[in-house]
Short mmCIF file of C-alpha atoms and ligand atoms in Angstrom, two decimals:
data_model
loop_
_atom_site.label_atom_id
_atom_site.label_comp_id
_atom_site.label_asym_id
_atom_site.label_seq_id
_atom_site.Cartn_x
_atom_site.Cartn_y
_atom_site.Cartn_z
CA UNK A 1 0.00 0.00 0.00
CA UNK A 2 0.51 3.57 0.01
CA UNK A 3 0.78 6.13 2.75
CA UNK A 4 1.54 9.40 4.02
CA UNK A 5 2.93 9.24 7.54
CA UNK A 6 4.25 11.11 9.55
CA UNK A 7 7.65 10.11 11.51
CA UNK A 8 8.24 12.97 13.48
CA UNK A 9 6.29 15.80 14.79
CA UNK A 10 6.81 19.08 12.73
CA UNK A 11 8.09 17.67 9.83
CA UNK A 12 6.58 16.71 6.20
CA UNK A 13 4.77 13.59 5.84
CA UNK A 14 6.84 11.30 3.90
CA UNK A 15 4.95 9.06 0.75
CA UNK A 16 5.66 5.58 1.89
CA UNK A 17 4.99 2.12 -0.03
CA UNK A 18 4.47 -0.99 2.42
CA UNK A 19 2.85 -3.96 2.88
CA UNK A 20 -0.72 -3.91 2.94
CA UNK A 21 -2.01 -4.49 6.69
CA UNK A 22 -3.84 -7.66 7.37
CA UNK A 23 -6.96 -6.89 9.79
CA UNK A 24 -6.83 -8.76 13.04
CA UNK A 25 -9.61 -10.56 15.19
CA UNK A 26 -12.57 -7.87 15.55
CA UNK A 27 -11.08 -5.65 11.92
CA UNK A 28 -11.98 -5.05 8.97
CA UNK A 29 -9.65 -3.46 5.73
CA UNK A 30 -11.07 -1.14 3.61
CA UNK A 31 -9.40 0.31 0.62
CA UNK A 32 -9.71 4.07 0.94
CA UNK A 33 -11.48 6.08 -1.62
CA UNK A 34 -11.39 9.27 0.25
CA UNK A 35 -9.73 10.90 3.54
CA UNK A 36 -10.68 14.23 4.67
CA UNK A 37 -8.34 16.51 5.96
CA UNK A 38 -8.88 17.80 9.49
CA UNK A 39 -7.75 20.59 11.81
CA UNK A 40 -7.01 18.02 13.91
CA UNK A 41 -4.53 16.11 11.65
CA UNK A 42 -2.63 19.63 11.93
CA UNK A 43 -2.28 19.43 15.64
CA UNK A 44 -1.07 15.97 15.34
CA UNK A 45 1.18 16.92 12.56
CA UNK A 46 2.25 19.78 14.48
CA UNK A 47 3.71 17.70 17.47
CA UNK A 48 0.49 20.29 19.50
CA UNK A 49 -1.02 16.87 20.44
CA UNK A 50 0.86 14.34 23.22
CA UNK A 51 2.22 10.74 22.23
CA UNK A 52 0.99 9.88 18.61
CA UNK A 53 1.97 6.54 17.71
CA UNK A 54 4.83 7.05 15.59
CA UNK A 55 5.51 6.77 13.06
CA UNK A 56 1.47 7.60 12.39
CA UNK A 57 -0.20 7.75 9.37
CA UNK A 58 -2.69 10.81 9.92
CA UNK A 59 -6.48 10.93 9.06
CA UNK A 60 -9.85 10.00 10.71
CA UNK A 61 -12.49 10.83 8.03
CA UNK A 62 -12.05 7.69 5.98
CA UNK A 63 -14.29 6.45 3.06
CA UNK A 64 -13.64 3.38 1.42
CA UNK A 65 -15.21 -0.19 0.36
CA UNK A 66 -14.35 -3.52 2.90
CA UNK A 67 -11.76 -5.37 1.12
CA UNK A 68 -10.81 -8.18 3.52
CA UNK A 69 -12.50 -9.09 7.10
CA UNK A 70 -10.37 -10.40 10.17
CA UNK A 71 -12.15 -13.28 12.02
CA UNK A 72 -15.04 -12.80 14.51
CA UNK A 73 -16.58 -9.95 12.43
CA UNK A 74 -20.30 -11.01 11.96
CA UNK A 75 -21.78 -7.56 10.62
CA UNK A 76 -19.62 -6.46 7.88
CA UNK A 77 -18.20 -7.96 4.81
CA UNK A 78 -16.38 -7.38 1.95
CA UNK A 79 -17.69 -4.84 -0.48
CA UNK A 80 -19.55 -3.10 1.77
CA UNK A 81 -18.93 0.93 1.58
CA UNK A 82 -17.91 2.74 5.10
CA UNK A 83 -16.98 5.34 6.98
CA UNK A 84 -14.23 5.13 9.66
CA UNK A 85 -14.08 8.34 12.34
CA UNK A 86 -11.51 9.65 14.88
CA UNK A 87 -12.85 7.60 17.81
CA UNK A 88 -11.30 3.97 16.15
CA UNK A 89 -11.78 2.10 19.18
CA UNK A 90 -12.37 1.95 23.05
CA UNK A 91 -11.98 -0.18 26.30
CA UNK A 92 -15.24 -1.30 27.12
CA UNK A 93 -14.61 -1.39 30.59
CA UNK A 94 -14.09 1.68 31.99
CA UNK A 95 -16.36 3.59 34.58
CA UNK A 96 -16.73 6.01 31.36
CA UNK A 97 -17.72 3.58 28.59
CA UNK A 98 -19.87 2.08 31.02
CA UNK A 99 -22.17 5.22 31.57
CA UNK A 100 -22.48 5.73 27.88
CA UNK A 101 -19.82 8.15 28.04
CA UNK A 102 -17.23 6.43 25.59
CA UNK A 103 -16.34 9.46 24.06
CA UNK A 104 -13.80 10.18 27.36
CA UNK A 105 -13.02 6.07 27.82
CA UNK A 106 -9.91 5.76 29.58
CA UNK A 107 -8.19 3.72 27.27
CA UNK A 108 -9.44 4.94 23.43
CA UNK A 109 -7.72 4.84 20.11
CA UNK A 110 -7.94 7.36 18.11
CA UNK A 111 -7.85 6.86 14.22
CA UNK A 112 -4.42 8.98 12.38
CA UNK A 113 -2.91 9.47 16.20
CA UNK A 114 -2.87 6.56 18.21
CA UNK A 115 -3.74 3.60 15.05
CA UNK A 116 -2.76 4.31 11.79
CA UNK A 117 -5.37 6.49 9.41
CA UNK A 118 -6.56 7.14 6.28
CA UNK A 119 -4.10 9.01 4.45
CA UNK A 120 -3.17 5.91 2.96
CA UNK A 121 -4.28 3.21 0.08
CA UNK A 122 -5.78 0.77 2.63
CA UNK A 123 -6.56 1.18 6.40
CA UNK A 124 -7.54 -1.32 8.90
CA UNK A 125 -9.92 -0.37 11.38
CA UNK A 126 -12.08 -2.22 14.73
CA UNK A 127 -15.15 -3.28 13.18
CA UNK A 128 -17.47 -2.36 15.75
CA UNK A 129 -16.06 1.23 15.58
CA UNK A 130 -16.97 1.36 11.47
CA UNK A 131 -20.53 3.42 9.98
CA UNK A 132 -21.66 1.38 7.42
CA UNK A 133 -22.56 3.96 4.58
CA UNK A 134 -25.28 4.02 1.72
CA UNK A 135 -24.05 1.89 -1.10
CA UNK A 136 -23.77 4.63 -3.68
CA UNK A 137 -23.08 8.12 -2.64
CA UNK A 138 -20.08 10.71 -3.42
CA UNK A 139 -16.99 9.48 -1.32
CA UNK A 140 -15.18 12.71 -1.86
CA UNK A 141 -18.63 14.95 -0.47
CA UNK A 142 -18.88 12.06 2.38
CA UNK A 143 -15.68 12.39 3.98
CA UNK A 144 -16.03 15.68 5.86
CA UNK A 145 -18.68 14.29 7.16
CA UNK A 146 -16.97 11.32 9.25
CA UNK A 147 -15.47 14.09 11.70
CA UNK A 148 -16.43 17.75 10.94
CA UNK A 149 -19.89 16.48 10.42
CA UNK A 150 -20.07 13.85 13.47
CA UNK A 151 -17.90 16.56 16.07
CA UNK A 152 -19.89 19.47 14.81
CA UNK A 153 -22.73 17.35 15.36
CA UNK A 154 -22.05 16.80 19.09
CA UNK A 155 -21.34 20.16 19.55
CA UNK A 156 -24.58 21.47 18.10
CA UNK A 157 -26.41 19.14 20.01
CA UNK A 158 -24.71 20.41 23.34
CA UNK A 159 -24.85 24.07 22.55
CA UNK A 160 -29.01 23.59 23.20
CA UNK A 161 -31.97 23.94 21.73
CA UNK A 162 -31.38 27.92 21.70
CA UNK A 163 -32.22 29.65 17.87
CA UNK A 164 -29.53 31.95 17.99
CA UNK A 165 -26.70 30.30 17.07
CA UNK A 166 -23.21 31.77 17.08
CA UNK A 167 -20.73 29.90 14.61
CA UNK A 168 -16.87 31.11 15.47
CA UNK A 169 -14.70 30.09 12.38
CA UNK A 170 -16.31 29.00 8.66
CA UNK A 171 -14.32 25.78 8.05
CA UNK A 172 -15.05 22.52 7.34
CA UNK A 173 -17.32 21.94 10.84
CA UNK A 174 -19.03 25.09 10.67
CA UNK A 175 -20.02 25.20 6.60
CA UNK A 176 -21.77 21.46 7.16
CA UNK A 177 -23.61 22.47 11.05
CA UNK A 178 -24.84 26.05 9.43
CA UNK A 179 -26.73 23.80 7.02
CA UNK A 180 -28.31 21.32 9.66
CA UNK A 181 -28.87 24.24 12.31
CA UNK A 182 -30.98 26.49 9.08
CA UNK A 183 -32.60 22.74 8.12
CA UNK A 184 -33.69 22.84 12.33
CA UNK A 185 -34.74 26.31 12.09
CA UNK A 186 -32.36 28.02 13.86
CA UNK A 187 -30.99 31.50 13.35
CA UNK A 188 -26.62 31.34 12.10
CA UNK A 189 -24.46 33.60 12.88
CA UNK A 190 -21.01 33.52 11.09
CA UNK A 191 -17.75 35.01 12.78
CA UNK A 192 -14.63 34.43 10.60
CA UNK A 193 -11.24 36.32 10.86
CA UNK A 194 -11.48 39.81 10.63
CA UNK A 195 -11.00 41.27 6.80
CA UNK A 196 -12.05 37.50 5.75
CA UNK A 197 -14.58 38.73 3.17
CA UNK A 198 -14.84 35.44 1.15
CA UNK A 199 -15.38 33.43 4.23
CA UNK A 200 -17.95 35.15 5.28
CA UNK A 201 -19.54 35.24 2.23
CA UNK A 202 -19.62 31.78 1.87
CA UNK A 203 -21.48 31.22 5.40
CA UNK A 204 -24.31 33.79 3.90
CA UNK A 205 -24.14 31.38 0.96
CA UNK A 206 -24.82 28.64 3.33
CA UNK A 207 -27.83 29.71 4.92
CA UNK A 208 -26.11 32.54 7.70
CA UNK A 209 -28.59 35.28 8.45
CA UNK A 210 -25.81 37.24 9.31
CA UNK A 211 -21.65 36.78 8.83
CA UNK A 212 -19.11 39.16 10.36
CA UNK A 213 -15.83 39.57 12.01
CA UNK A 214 -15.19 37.57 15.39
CA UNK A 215 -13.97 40.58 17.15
CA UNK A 216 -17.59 42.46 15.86
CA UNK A 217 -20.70 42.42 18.21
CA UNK A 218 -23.38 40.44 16.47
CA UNK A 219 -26.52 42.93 15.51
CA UNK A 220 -28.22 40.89 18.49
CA UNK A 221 -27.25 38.07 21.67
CA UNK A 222 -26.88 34.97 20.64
CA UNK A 223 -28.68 31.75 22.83
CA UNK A 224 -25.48 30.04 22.15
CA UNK A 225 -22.77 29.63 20.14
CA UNK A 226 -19.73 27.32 18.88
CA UNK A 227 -15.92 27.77 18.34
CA UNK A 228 -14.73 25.74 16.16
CA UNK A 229 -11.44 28.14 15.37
CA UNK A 230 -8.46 27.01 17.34
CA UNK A 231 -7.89 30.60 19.06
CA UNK A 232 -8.81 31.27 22.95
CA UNK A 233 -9.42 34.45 22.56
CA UNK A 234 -12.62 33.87 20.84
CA UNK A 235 -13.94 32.34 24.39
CA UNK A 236 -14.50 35.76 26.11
CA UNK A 237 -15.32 36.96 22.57
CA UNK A 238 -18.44 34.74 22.20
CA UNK A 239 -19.09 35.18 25.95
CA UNK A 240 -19.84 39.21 25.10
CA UNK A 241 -21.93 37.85 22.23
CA UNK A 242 -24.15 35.45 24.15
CA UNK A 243 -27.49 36.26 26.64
CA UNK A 244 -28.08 35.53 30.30
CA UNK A 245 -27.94 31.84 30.54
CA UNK A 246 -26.03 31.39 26.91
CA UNK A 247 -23.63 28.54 26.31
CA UNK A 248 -20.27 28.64 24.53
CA UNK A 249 -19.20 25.00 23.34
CA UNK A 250 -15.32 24.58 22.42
CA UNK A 251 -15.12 21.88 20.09
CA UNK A 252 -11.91 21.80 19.43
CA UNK A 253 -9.06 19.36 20.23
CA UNK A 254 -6.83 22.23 20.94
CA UNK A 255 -6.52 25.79 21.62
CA UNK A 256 -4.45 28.50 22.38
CA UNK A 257 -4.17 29.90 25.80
CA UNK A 258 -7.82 31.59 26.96
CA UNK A 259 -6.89 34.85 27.65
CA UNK A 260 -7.97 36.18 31.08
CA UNK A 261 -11.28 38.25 31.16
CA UNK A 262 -13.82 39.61 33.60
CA UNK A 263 -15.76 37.98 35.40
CA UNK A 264 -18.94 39.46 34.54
CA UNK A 265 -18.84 38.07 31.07
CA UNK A 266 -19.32 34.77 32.76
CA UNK A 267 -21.58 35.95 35.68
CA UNK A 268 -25.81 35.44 34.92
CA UNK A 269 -25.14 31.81 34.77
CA UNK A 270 -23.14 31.75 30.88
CA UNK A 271 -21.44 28.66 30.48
CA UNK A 272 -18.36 27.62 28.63
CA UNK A 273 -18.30 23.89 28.02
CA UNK A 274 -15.51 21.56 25.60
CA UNK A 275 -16.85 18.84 23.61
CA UNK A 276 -14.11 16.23 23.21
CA UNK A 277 -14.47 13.10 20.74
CA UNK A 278 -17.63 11.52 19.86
CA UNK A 279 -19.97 8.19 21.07
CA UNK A 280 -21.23 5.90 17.97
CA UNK A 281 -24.68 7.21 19.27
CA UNK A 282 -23.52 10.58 17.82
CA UNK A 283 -22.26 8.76 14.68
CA UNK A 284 -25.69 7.08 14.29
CA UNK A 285 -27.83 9.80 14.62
CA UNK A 286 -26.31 11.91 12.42
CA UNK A 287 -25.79 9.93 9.58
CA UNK A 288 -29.24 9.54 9.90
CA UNK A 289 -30.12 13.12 9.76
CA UNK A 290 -27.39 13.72 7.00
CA UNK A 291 -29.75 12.98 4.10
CA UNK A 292 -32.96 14.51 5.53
CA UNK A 293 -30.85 17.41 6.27
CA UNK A 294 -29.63 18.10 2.62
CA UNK A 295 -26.08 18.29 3.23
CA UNK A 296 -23.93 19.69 0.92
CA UNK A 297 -20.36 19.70 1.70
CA UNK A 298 -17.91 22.20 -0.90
CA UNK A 299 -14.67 20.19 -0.92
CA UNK A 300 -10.93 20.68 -2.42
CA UNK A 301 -9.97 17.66 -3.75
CA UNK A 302 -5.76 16.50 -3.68
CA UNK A 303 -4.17 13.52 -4.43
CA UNK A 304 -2.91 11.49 -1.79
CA UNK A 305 0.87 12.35 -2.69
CA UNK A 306 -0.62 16.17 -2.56
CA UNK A 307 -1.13 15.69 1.62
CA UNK A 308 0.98 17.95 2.37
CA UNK A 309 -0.10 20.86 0.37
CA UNK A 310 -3.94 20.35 1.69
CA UNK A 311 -2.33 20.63 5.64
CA UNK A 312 -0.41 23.94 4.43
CA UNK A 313 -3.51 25.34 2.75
CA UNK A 314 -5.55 24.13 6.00
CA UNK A 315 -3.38 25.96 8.12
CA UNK A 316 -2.95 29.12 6.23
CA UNK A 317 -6.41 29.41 5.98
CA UNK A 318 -6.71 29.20 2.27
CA UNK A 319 -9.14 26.91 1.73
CA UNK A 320 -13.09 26.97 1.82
CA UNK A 321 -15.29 23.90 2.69
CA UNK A 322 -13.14 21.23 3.42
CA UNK A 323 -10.00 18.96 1.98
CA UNK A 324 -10.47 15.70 0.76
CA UNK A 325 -7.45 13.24 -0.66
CA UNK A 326 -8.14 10.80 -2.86
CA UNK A 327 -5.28 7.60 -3.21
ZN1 ZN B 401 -13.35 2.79 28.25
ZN1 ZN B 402 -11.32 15.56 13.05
#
């Protein structure tokens, strides 16, 4: 097979040919026919994320067809098309996968960090960890959806029913939840950097009733509101822009530093809250709201080889919608 991984932290992925991974008891191996590219592939890349398996080969929003099944798997078989996310496997055991909490299991692996991902030919992943997808369907225009979809998902669903919601950075997460929060009937609000004219045109494209700078009020409060930029200083921004009782959801991976603010722009019981991984319960529901919902991600297509390129234009901030690579 072929892979981009990554052998140490901070420095280019390297294209790599090996052999191609036999799946174990409980896996499955699909070959990939597309791998998003996610913020959070630039932390790991970036050495901002502790102990990846390394060397790692990055990426966590995998589509791709079953091409060989490890014993003991009952549900899946070869041909089928899937999805494989971030959270690529968990204990079982632990007091947190026990309370239906396995998105903070004590002992998780996490797909492109701590098992090899999907920036590759071929990928083996746990089974039971695997969203079976419709047969036919755009694997390219899928792939965002496997973690900007599913974490965006969470984090819209923790934010609250409120109808004013606040949307902190237009990538990949935002431009797919703007379209599920307008199909709910919420309100969007779009806050991209400031002087970002084309971003925030593209969230008014998407369905935002309103898209500005994050450092601008919004022309009302906001019920609550999600930051999916990696920048702390949006937290007391979005605490200014939310009402009495308003939540602010982090749904990042990482951040920098939260600056220090007053206290008053917590005080009248705001919240801030982090959303961290996901639960297949997320996974399930949202894939089934994905159709209903209309979905329609905008995607930059690479090559494999191209990987990274699509990281450099993700962190620069060049690119709109999401990027996808295709082996
Ligand atoms: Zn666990
Ligand atoms: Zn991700």
């Amino acid at each position: 097979m072929h892979a981009m991984q990554l052998r140490r932290p901070g420095e280019p992925l390297i294209h790599t040919q090996m052999p191609d991974p036999e799946p174990g008891r409980g896996e499955v191996r699909l070959r990939v026919s597309a791998c998003g590219v996610c913020r959070t592939d630039l932390h790991v890349v970036d050495g901002e994320l502790p102990d990846p398996k390394l060397p790692v080969i990055p990426g966590h929003e995998i589509v791709g067809k079953i091409d060989a099944v490890g014993t003991g798997v009952e549900a899946l078989r070869i041909g089928i098309r899937v999805g494989v996310p971030w959270l690529g496997s968990t204990c079982g055991v632990c007091a947190y996968c026990a309370r239906d909490q396995e998105n903070l299991c004590d002992r998780p692996l996490f797909t492109g960090y701590t098992r090899d991902g999907g920036y590759a030919t071929h990928v083996v992943a746990d089974a039971r960890f695997v969203f079976p997808l419709p047969p036919d369907g755009d694997d390219v225009a899928t792939a965002p959806l496997l973690c900007a979809g599913l974490i965006g998902w969470r984090s819209l669903r923790i934010a609250g029913e409120g109808r004013k919601l606040g949307l902190y950075g237009f990538g990949a997460a935002a431009h797919i939840i703007a379209q599920v929060a307008r199909w709910q009937g919420r309100d969007v609000f779009a806050f991209t950097r400031p002087g970002d004219v084309a971003g925030q045109d593209f969230a008014r494209k998407l369905g935002a009733g309103w898209a500005g700078a994050s450092d601008a009020p919004p022309p009302e409060p906001l019920d609550c509101a999600i930051i999916f930029a990696p920048v702390g200083a949006l937290v007391p921004a979005a605490l200014k822009a939310v009402r009495k009782g308003g939540r602010v959801v982090c749904a990042g991976i990482h951040m920098s530093d939260i600056p220090s603010f007053p206290y008053r722009l917590l005080w009248e019981e705001r919240q801030v809250v982090s959303v961290a991984n996901l639960t297949r319960q997320d996974g399930k529901e949202f894939f089934d709201i994905a159709g209903e919902a209309g979905i329609v991600t905008e995607t930059v297509r690479y090559d494999l080889a191209q990987a990274n390129e699509a990281l450099g234009d993700l962190r620069s901030g060049r690119l709109q919608g999401a990027a996808v690579l295709v082996p």
